Amino acid sequence: MPNAYFKRILFLVLISMAQAWPAIAETTSPARANELERLVRQDCGSCHGMTLKGGLGPDIRATALDGADAEAIAQIILNGVPGTPMPPWRPLMSEDDARWIANYLLTVPDP
Amino acid sequence: MKHFFSGLFILALAIVITGTLYADDTDLRGTGDLGIIIERATGSLLIIDSTTRTTVNRVVGLGDLSHASAVFSRDARFAFIFGRDGGLTKVDLLTGTIAGRVLQAGNAIGGAISDDGTLVAVSNYKPGGVRVFDVETLAPVADIPAQWSGGQSKTVGLVDAPGRKFVFTLWDAGETWIADFSKGNQPQVTKFADIGDRPYDALITGDGRHYIAGLYGEDGLALIDLWAEPLQPRRILNGYGRGEEKLPVYKMPHLEGWALAGDRFVLPAVGRHEILWVDRKSFAEAGRTEVHGQPVFAVARPDGRHVWVNFAHPDNDTIQVIDSLTGKIIKQWKPGPAVLHMEFTARGHEVWVSVRDADVVQVYDARTFQKKAEIPAKSPSGIFLTSRAHKTGL
């Protein structure tokens, strides 16, 4: 009985910790992160270039983004930019995915 | 006897001096069945033999090859590779070596070679415009900055046209320009304004007569009949989207080699999961076929009977084949993750298909759809066979 009780406490503690952490820390698995990195390089790369320095679409490397708000970038990824070729990616990814990509773009040094 | 020995000596001397010139016959080969496969992530390319379906060589050190394309010299010995980073590299297919390389801009999108084989032109994003180089030396010949009110425009849809001309289109400015080098290396430039909103790519028909630019910002395409006097762009397939809201386009379609299938041309629609059929004489819409996703390439088999279509992310694992007589899909399968390009052999007996995320190029029998070979390649994208050397617009 005490054993079950401690398990329950441990479970509640873990749950509350998970909720306290930023979304990016615990909802994007390493496997998903790999998929997203590939998506950024290869598929965002269709317009922004594989090194992200721009093509038909603009340069989206960290220096060019110049510390823009991650949440704002995530919203652009999810909703697209109406009137431009930037499409909404919401049908293909979760909000956490978009936040992961926004942080990735802001933190990966320019090649 | 004396004559015999001096003859032998001269022969020996000749062999020493000329070296490989008298090499065994098996060392000699033509280039007509060679081709290249771009390995986009590693800045390398494979030289392939399309008869034996094997890799002959790998050439490295070509820079950023994402979205790279290539044209060939008239003798089909040299490939000119247009890299994303502005690199223009001349590769010798026989020796598998780099014969010349210039970094001609910061960001480039493609190129073309003049009909006489003397000029190679590159279409640039940064700075915008088009730069033209000597095929032999890669020395600069002409610089066409593509100035408009917003600065230098990104250029797209650069093709060769008969009579030592290049035709290209300004993405930002919505203009098409013709650079005529027929009177020398100072081009005479003719400009057409207001062809449409954000032209994203263009092509020229195989006879060199019609130049067509696809528009991202409008439902329609811009057509210039290069035989007409005076030259006058006109709109075709106006409103093909019927004003409906566009579906998201996760990769822009490519207009490459206007696919003539019987009496109709075939085109990928933008923002619609359709390919469009166009009457070859009137350029009026002649039907449409609903397809699996946003089409990227719609490539006709050289005889025109079948059209092979691949798709943008997230539907890029699939190929559909359409019968051009009926407009019906007759075959559909999934070659693997990220099918990027399809290239027919000159007479259309086989098709080479790059499957980027499987690191493989597949070769299919174009009639039975049977897979005949798989060639390992690192993130393969564009496939270019030397038969392009003899075709306008490729």
JSON list of C-alpha atoms in Angstrom, two decimals, chain B residues 154-324:
[
{"chain": "B", "resi": 154, "resn": "LYS", "atom": "CA", "xyz": [15.68, 38.17, -59.16]},
{"chain": "B", "resi": 155, "resn": "THR", "atom": "CA", "xyz": [15.52, 36.42, -62.50]},
{"chain": "B", "resi": 156, "resn": "VAL", "atom": "CA", "xyz": [13.85, 33.12, -63.37]},
{"chain": "B", "resi": 157, "resn": "GLY", "atom": "CA", "xyz": [12.96, 31.07, -66.44]},
{"chain": "B", "resi": 158, "resn": "LEU", "atom": "CA", "xyz": [16.23, 31.72, -68.31]},
{"chain": "B", "resi": 159, "resn": "VAL", "atom": "CA", "xyz": [16.30, 29.82, -71.62]},
{"chain": "B", "resi": 160, "resn": "ASP", "atom": "CA", "xyz": [18.18, 29.88, -74.90]},
{"chain": "B", "resi": 161, "resn": "ALA", "atom": "CA", "xyz": [16.29, 30.94, -78.01]},
{"chain": "B", "resi": 162, "resn": "PRO", "atom": "CA", "xyz": [17.32, 30.46, -81.64]},
{"chain": "B", "resi": 163, "resn": "GLY", "atom": "CA", "xyz": [19.62, 33.15, -83.06]},
{"chain": "B", "resi": 164, "resn": "ARG", "atom": "CA", "xyz": [22.05, 33.47, -80.12]},
{"chain": "B", "resi": 165, "resn": "LYS", "atom": "CA", "xyz": [19.40, 34.84, -77.79]},
{"chain": "B", "resi": 166, "resn": "PHE", "atom": "CA", "xyz": [18.53, 34.33, -74.17]},
{"chain": "B", "resi": 167, "resn": "VAL", "atom": "CA", "xyz": [15.06, 34.96, -72.77]},
{"chain": "B", "resi": 168, "resn": "PHE", "atom": "CA", "xyz": [14.44, 35.41, -69.04]},
{"chain": "B", "resi": 169, "resn": "THR", "atom": "CA", "xyz": [11.88, 36.78, -66.64]},
{"chain": "B", "resi": 170, "resn": "LEU", "atom": "CA", "xyz": [12.05, 39.15, -63.68]},
{"chain": "B", "resi": 171, "resn": "TRP", "atom": "CA", "xyz": [10.34, 37.72, -60.59]},
{"chain": "B", "resi": 172, "resn": "ASP", "atom": "CA", "xyz": [10.13, 41.01, -58.71]},
{"chain": "B", "resi": 173, "resn": "ALA", "atom": "CA", "xyz": [9.38, 43.25, -61.66]},
{"chain": "B", "resi": 174, "resn": "GLY", "atom": "CA", "xyz": [6.96, 41.01, -63.59]},
{"chain": "B", "resi": 175, "resn": "GLU", "atom": "CA", "xyz": [8.82, 41.56, -66.87]},
{"chain": "B", "resi": 176, "resn": "THR", "atom": "CA", "xyz": [10.30, 39.33, -69.59]},
{"chain": "B", "resi": 177, "resn": "TRP", "atom": "CA", "xyz": [13.52, 40.37, -71.31]},
{"chain": "B", "resi": 178, "resn": "ILE", "atom": "CA", "xyz": [15.16, 39.10, -74.49]},
{"chain": "B", "resi": 179, "resn": "ALA", "atom": "CA", "xyz": [18.95, 39.50, -74.74]},
{"chain": "B", "resi": 180, "resn": "ASP", "atom": "CA", "xyz": [20.02, 39.23, -78.37]},
{"chain": "B", "resi": 181, "resn": "PHE", "atom": "CA", "xyz": [23.71, 38.38, -78.91]},
{"chain": "B", "resi": 182, "resn": "SER", "atom": "CA", "xyz": [23.38, 37.82, -82.66]},
{"chain": "B", "resi": 183, "resn": "LYS", "atom": "CA", "xyz": [25.35, 40.96, -83.49]},
{"chain": "B", "resi": 184, "resn": "GLY", "atom": "CA", "xyz": [28.16, 40.40, -81.01]},
{"chain": "B", "resi": 185, "resn": "ASN", "atom": "CA", "xyz": [28.82, 40.18, -77.32]},
{"chain": "B", "resi": 186, "resn": "GLN", "atom": "CA", "xyz": [27.06, 43.48, -76.49]},
{"chain": "B", "resi": 187, "resn": "PRO", "atom": "CA", "xyz": [23.47, 42.28, -76.25]},
{"chain": "B", "resi": 188, "resn": "GLN", "atom": "CA", "xyz": [20.48, 44.18, -77.58]},
{"chain": "B", "resi": 189, "resn": "VAL", "atom": "CA", "xyz": [17.87, 43.88, -74.86]},
{"chain": "B", "resi": 190, "resn": "THR", "atom": "CA", "xyz": [14.12, 43.96, -75.54]},
{"chain": "B", "resi": 191, "resn": "LYS", "atom": "CA", "xyz": [11.87, 44.34, -72.50]},
{"chain": "B", "resi": 192, "resn": "PHE", "atom": "CA", "xyz": [8.22, 43.44, -71.95]},
{"chain": "B", "resi": 193, "resn": "ALA", "atom": "CA", "xyz": [6.64, 45.03, -68.90]},
{"chain": "B", "resi": 194, "resn": "ASP", "atom": "CA", "xyz": [3.59, 43.86, -66.97]},
{"chain": "B", "resi": 195, "resn": "ILE", "atom": "CA", "xyz": [3.58, 40.23, -68.04]},
{"chain": "B", "resi": 196, "resn": "GLY", "atom": "CA", "xyz": [1.96, 39.33, -64.70]},
{"chain": "B", "resi": 197, "resn": "ASP", "atom": "CA", "xyz": [2.33, 39.09, -60.94]},
{"chain": "B", "resi": 198, "resn": "ARG", "atom": "CA", "xyz": [5.40, 37.22, -59.70]},
{"chain": "B", "resi": 199, "resn": "PRO", "atom": "CA", "xyz": [6.38, 34.94, -62.59]},
{"chain": "B", "resi": 200, "resn": "TYR", "atom": "CA", "xyz": [8.11, 31.99, -60.90]},
{"chain": "B", "resi": 201, "resn": "ASP", "atom": "CA", "xyz": [9.50, 30.03, -63.85]},
{"chain": "B", "resi": 202, "resn": "ALA", "atom": "CA", "xyz": [9.25, 29.85, -67.62]},
{"chain": "B", "resi": 203, "resn": "LEU", "atom": "CA", "xyz": [10.00, 27.61, -70.55]},
{"chain": "B", "resi": 204, "resn": "ILE", "atom": "CA", "xyz": [10.46, 27.70, -74.29]},
{"chain": "B", "resi": 205, "resn": "THR", "atom": "CA", "xyz": [8.87, 25.21, -76.64]},
{"chain": "B", "resi": 206, "resn": "GLY", "atom": "CA", "xyz": [11.17, 22.73, -78.37]},
{"chain": "B", "resi": 207, "resn": "ASP", "atom": "CA", "xyz": [10.83, 24.60, -81.68]},
{"chain": "B", "resi": 208, "resn": "GLY", "atom": "CA", "xyz": [12.03, 27.79, -80.00]},
{"chain": "B", "resi": 209, "resn": "ARG", "atom": "CA", "xyz": [8.86, 29.66, -80.93]},
{"chain": "B", "resi": 210, "resn": "HIS", "atom": "CA", "xyz": [6.82, 30.11, -77.75]},
{"chain": "B", "resi": 211, "resn": "TYR", "atom": "CA", "xyz": [8.04, 31.38, -74.38]},
{"chain": "B", "resi": 212, "resn": "ILE", "atom": "CA", "xyz": [5.65, 30.83, -71.49]},
{"chain": "B", "resi": 213, "resn": "ALA", "atom": "CA", "xyz": [6.02, 32.18, -67.96]},
{"chain": "B", "resi": 214, "resn": "GLY", "atom": "CA", "xyz": [4.02, 30.74, -65.06]},
{"chain": "B", "resi": 215, "resn": "LEU", "atom": "CA", "xyz": [2.61, 33.26, -62.59]},
{"chain": "B", "resi": 216, "resn": "TYR", "atom": "CA", "xyz": [2.49, 32.74, -58.87]},
{"chain": "B", "resi": 217, "resn": "GLY", "atom": "CA", "xyz": [0.40, 35.83, -58.12]},
{"chain": "B", "resi": 218, "resn": "GLU", "atom": "CA", "xyz": [-2.30, 35.28, -60.73]},
{"chain": "B", "resi": 219, "resn": "ASP", "atom": "CA", "xyz": [-4.32, 32.44, -62.22]},
{"chain": "B", "resi": 220, "resn": "GLY", "atom": "CA", "xyz": [-2.76, 32.31, -65.64]},
{"chain": "B", "resi": 221, "resn": "LEU", "atom": "CA", "xyz": [0.41, 32.30, -67.71]},
{"chain": "B", "resi": 222, "resn": "ALA", "atom": "CA", "xyz": [2.12, 34.80, -69.97]},
{"chain": "B", "resi": 223, "resn": "LEU", "atom": "CA", "xyz": [2.89, 33.75, -73.55]},
{"chain": "B", "resi": 224, "resn": "ILE", "atom": "CA", "xyz": [5.21, 35.38, -76.08]},
{"chain": "B", "resi": 225, "resn": "ASP", "atom": "CA", "xyz": [5.16, 34.14, -79.67]},
{"chain": "B", "resi": 226, "resn": "LEU", "atom": "CA", "xyz": [8.77, 34.81, -80.74]},
{"chain": "B", "resi": 227, "resn": "TRP", "atom": "CA", "xyz": [7.79, 34.51, -84.41]},
{"chain": "B", "resi": 228, "resn": "ALA", "atom": "CA", "xyz": [5.25, 37.32, -84.23]},
{"chain": "B", "resi": 229, "resn": "GLU", "atom": "CA", "xyz": [5.90, 40.90, -85.29]},
{"chain": "B", "resi": 230, "resn": "PRO", "atom": "CA", "xyz": [5.66, 42.98, -83.30]},
{"chain": "B", "resi": 231, "resn": "LEU", "atom": "CA", "xyz": [6.39, 40.81, -80.27]},
{"chain": "B", "resi": 232, "resn": "GLN", "atom": "CA", "xyz": [3.52, 41.03, -77.83]},
{"chain": "B", "resi": 233, "resn": "PRO", "atom": "CA", "xyz": [3.00, 39.06, -74.61]},
{"chain": "B", "resi": 234, "resn": "ARG", "atom": "CA", "xyz": [-0.50, 37.78, -74.03]},
{"chain": "B", "resi": 235, "resn": "ARG", "atom": "CA", "xyz": [-2.26, 36.01, -71.20]},
{"chain": "B", "resi": 236, "resn": "ILE", "atom": "CA", "xyz": [-3.28, 32.37, -71.51]},
{"chain": "B", "resi": 237, "resn": "LEU", "atom": "CA", "xyz": [-5.35, 30.11, -69.25]},
{"chain": "B", "resi": 238, "resn": "ASN", "atom": "CA", "xyz": [-6.58, 33.23, -67.53]},
{"chain": "B", "resi": 239, "resn": "GLY", "atom": "CA", "xyz": [-8.48, 32.41, -64.37]},
{"chain": "B", "resi": 240, "resn": "TYR", "atom": "CA", "xyz": [-7.77, 28.67, -64.46]},
{"chain": "B", "resi": 241, "resn": "GLY", "atom": "CA", "xyz": [-8.09, 28.64, -60.69]},
{"chain": "B", "resi": 242, "resn": "ARG", "atom": "CA", "xyz": [-11.64, 29.96, -61.09]},
{"chain": "B", "resi": 243, "resn": "GLY", "atom": "CA", "xyz": [-10.94, 32.48, -58.33]},
{"chain": "B", "resi": 244, "resn": "GLU", "atom": "CA", "xyz": [-10.96, 29.71, -55.74]},
{"chain": "B", "resi": 245, "resn": "GLU", "atom": "CA", "xyz": [-8.57, 30.02, -52.83]},
{"chain": "B", "resi": 246, "resn": "LYS", "atom": "CA", "xyz": [-5.21, 28.45, -53.59]},
{"chain": "B", "resi": 247, "resn": "LEU", "atom": "CA", "xyz": [-4.13, 25.32, -51.78]},
{"chain": "B", "resi": 248, "resn": "PRO", "atom": "CA", "xyz": [-0.81, 25.76, -49.96]},
{"chain": "B", "resi": 249, "resn": "VAL", "atom": "CA", "xyz": [2.16, 25.37, -52.31]},
{"chain": "B", "resi": 250, "resn": "TYR", "atom": "CA", "xyz": [5.02, 23.73, -50.41]},
{"chain": "B", "resi": 251, "resn": "LYS", "atom": "CA", "xyz": [7.23, 23.71, -53.47]},
{"chain": "B", "resi": 252, "resn": "MET", "atom": "CA", "xyz": [6.95, 25.76, -56.64]},
{"chain": "B", "resi": 253, "resn": "PRO", "atom": "CA", "xyz": [6.28, 23.74, -59.80]},
{"chain": "B", "resi": 254, "resn": "HIS", "atom": "CA", "xyz": [8.96, 23.61, -62.48]},
{"chain": "B", "resi": 255, "resn": "LEU", "atom": "CA", "xyz": [8.30, 24.51, -66.07]},
{"chain": "B", "resi": 256, "resn": "GLU", "atom": "CA", "xyz": [10.91, 22.62, -67.98]},
{"chain": "B", "resi": 257, "resn": "GLY", "atom": "CA", "xyz": [10.71, 21.46, -71.53]},
{"chain": "B", "resi": 258, "resn": "TRP", "atom": "CA", "xyz": [7.10, 22.24, -72.44]},
{"chain": "B", "resi": 259, "resn": "ALA", "atom": "CA", "xyz": [5.69, 18.76, -72.48]},
{"chain": "B", "resi": 260, "resn": "LEU", "atom": "CA", "xyz": [3.96, 18.20, -75.79]},
{"chain": "B", "resi": 261, "resn": "ALA", "atom": "CA", "xyz": [1.63, 15.23, -75.61]},
{"chain": "B", "resi": 262, "resn": "GLY", "atom": "CA", "xyz": [-0.20, 14.74, -78.89]},
{"chain": "B", "resi": 263, "resn": "ASP", "atom": "CA", "xyz": [-2.18, 17.89, -79.71]},
{"chain": "B", "resi": 264, "resn": "ARG", "atom": "CA", "xyz": [-1.96, 19.19, -76.19]},
{"chain": "B", "resi": 265, "resn": "PHE", "atom": "CA", "xyz": [0.70, 20.64, -73.96]},
{"chain": "B", "resi": 266, "resn": "VAL", "atom": "CA", "xyz": [0.67, 19.71, -70.32]},
{"chain": "B", "resi": 267, "resn": "LEU", "atom": "CA", "xyz": [1.45, 21.99, -67.37]},
{"chain": "B", "resi": 268, "resn": "PRO", "atom": "CA", "xyz": [1.42, 21.73, -63.59]},
{"chain": "B", "resi": 269, "resn": "ALA", "atom": "CA", "xyz": [-1.16, 24.04, -61.98]},
{"chain": "B", "resi": 270, "resn": "VAL", "atom": "CA", "xyz": [-0.14, 26.25, -59.04]},
{"chain": "B", "resi": 271, "resn": "GLY", "atom": "CA", "xyz": [-2.11, 25.94, -55.81]},
{"chain": "B", "resi": 272, "resn": "ARG", "atom": "CA", "xyz": [-4.36, 23.28, -57.30]},
{"chain": "B", "resi": 273, "resn": "HIS", "atom": "CA", "xyz": [-3.89, 19.54, -57.36]},
{"chain": "B", "resi": 274, "resn": "GLU", "atom": "CA", "xyz": [-4.31, 19.42, -61.11]},
{"chain": "B", "resi": 275, "resn": "ILE", "atom": "CA", "xyz": [-2.37, 19.31, -64.31]},
{"chain": "B", "resi": 276, "resn": "LEU", "atom": "CA", "xyz": [-3.64, 21.50, -67.11]},
{"chain": "B", "resi": 277, "resn": "TRP", "atom": "CA", "xyz": [-3.95, 20.54, -70.77]},
{"chain": "B", "resi": 278, "resn": "VAL", "atom": "CA", "xyz": [-3.44, 23.30, -73.32]},
{"chain": "B", "resi": 279, "resn": "ASP", "atom": "CA", "xyz": [-4.31, 23.22, -77.02]},
{"chain": "B", "resi": 280, "resn": "ARG", "atom": "CA", "xyz": [-1.06, 23.44, -78.97]},
{"chain": "B", "resi": 281, "resn": "LYS", "atom": "CA", "xyz": [-2.43, 25.88, -81.55]},
{"chain": "B", "resi": 282, "resn": "SER", "atom": "CA", "xyz": [-4.84, 28.15, -79.72]},
{"chain": "B", "resi": 283, "resn": "PHE", "atom": "CA", "xyz": [-3.25, 27.89, -76.25]},
{"chain": "B", "resi": 284, "resn": "ALA", "atom": "CA", "xyz": [-6.75, 27.61, -74.84]},
{"chain": "B", "resi": 285, "resn": "GLU", "atom": "CA", "xyz": [-7.40, 25.21, -71.97]},
{"chain": "B", "resi": 286, "resn": "ALA", "atom": "CA", "xyz": [-8.13, 21.73, -73.31]},
{"chain": "B", "resi": 287, "resn": "GLY", "atom": "CA", "xyz": [-8.95, 19.94, -70.10]},
{"chain": "B", "resi": 288, "resn": "ARG", "atom": "CA", "xyz": [-7.42, 19.16, -66.73]},
{"chain": "B", "resi": 289, "resn": "THR", "atom": "CA", "xyz": [-6.62, 16.05, -64.75]},
{"chain": "B", "resi": 290, "resn": "GLU", "atom": "CA", "xyz": [-6.95, 15.84, -61.00]},
{"chain": "B", "resi": 291, "resn": "VAL", "atom": "CA", "xyz": [-3.77, 14.47, -59.48]},
{"chain": "B", "resi": 292, "resn": "HIS", "atom": "CA", "xyz": [-2.38, 13.27, -56.17]},
{"chain": "B", "resi": 293, "resn": "GLY", "atom": "CA", "xyz": [-0.96, 16.57, -54.85]},
{"chain": "B", "resi": 294, "resn": "GLN", "atom": "CA", "xyz": [0.67, 19.83, -55.91]},
{"chain": "B", "resi": 295, "resn": "PRO", "atom": "CA", "xyz": [2.47, 18.77, -59.11]},
{"chain": "B", "resi": 296, "resn": "VAL", "atom": "CA", "xyz": [6.12, 19.81, -59.44]},
{"chain": "B", "resi": 297, "resn": "PHE", "atom": "CA", "xyz": [7.18, 18.29, -62.77]},
{"chain": "B", "resi": 298, "resn": "ALA", "atom": "CA", "xyz": [4.82, 17.09, -65.52]},
{"chain": "B", "resi": 299, "resn": "VAL", "atom": "CA", "xyz": [7.21, 15.48, -67.99]},
{"chain": "B", "resi": 300, "resn": "ALA", "atom": "CA", "xyz": [6.06, 13.97, -71.27]},
{"chain": "B", "resi": 301, "resn": "ARG", "atom": "CA", "xyz": [7.71, 10.85, -72.58]},
{"chain": "B", "resi": 302, "resn": "PRO", "atom": "CA", "xyz": [9.53, 12.01, -75.73]},
{"chain": "B", "resi": 303, "resn": "ASP", "atom": "CA", "xyz": [6.82, 10.51, -77.97]},
{"chain": "B", "resi": 304, "resn": "GLY", "atom": "CA", "xyz": [4.18, 12.38, -75.95]},
{"chain": "B", "resi": 305, "resn": "ARG", "atom": "CA", "xyz": [1.96, 9.41, -75.15]},
{"chain": "B", "resi": 306, "resn": "HIS", "atom": "CA", "xyz": [2.56, 9.39, -71.40]},
{"chain": "B", "resi": 307, "resn": "VAL", "atom": "CA", "xyz": [3.09, 12.17, -68.87]},
{"chain": "B", "resi": 308, "resn": "TRP", "atom": "CA", "xyz": [4.93, 11.44, -65.63]},
{"chain": "B", "resi": 309, "resn": "VAL", "atom": "CA", "xyz": [4.10, 13.66, -62.67]},
{"chain": "B", "resi": 310, "resn": "ASN", "atom": "CA", "xyz": [5.78, 14.08, -59.29]},
{"chain": "B", "resi": 311, "resn": "PHE", "atom": "CA", "xyz": [4.63, 16.15, -56.33]},
{"chain": "B", "resi": 312, "resn": "ALA", "atom": "CA", "xyz": [5.52, 18.68, -53.67]},
{"chain": "B", "resi": 313, "resn": "HIS", "atom": "CA", "xyz": [5.94, 17.87, -49.98]},
{"chain": "B", "resi": 314, "resn": "PRO", "atom": "CA", "xyz": [4.13, 16.11, -48.29]},
{"chain": "B", "resi": 315, "resn": "ASP", "atom": "CA", "xyz": [3.04, 14.02, -51.30]},
{"chain": "B", "resi": 316, "resn": "ASN", "atom": "CA", "xyz": [6.52, 13.69, -52.77]},
{"chain": "B", "resi": 317, "resn": "ASP", "atom": "CA", "xyz": [6.80, 9.92, -52.38]},
{"chain": "B", "resi": 318, "resn": "THR", "atom": "CA", "xyz": [4.51, 9.29, -55.36]},
{"chain": "B", "resi": 319, "resn": "ILE", "atom": "CA", "xyz": [4.62, 9.24, -59.16]},
{"chain": "B", "resi": 320, "resn": "GLN", "atom": "CA", "xyz": [1.54, 9.23, -61.37]},
{"chain": "B", "resi": 321, "resn": "VAL", "atom": "CA", "xyz": [1.56, 8.44, -65.07]},
{"chain": "B", "resi": 322, "resn": "ILE", "atom": "CA", "xyz": [-1.18, 9.91, -67.27]},
{"chain": "B", "resi": 323, "resn": "ASP", "atom": "CA", "xyz": [-2.25, 8.73, -70.72]},
{"chain": "B", "resi": 324, "resn": "SER", "atom": "CA", "xyz": [-2.22, 11.83, -72.89]}
]
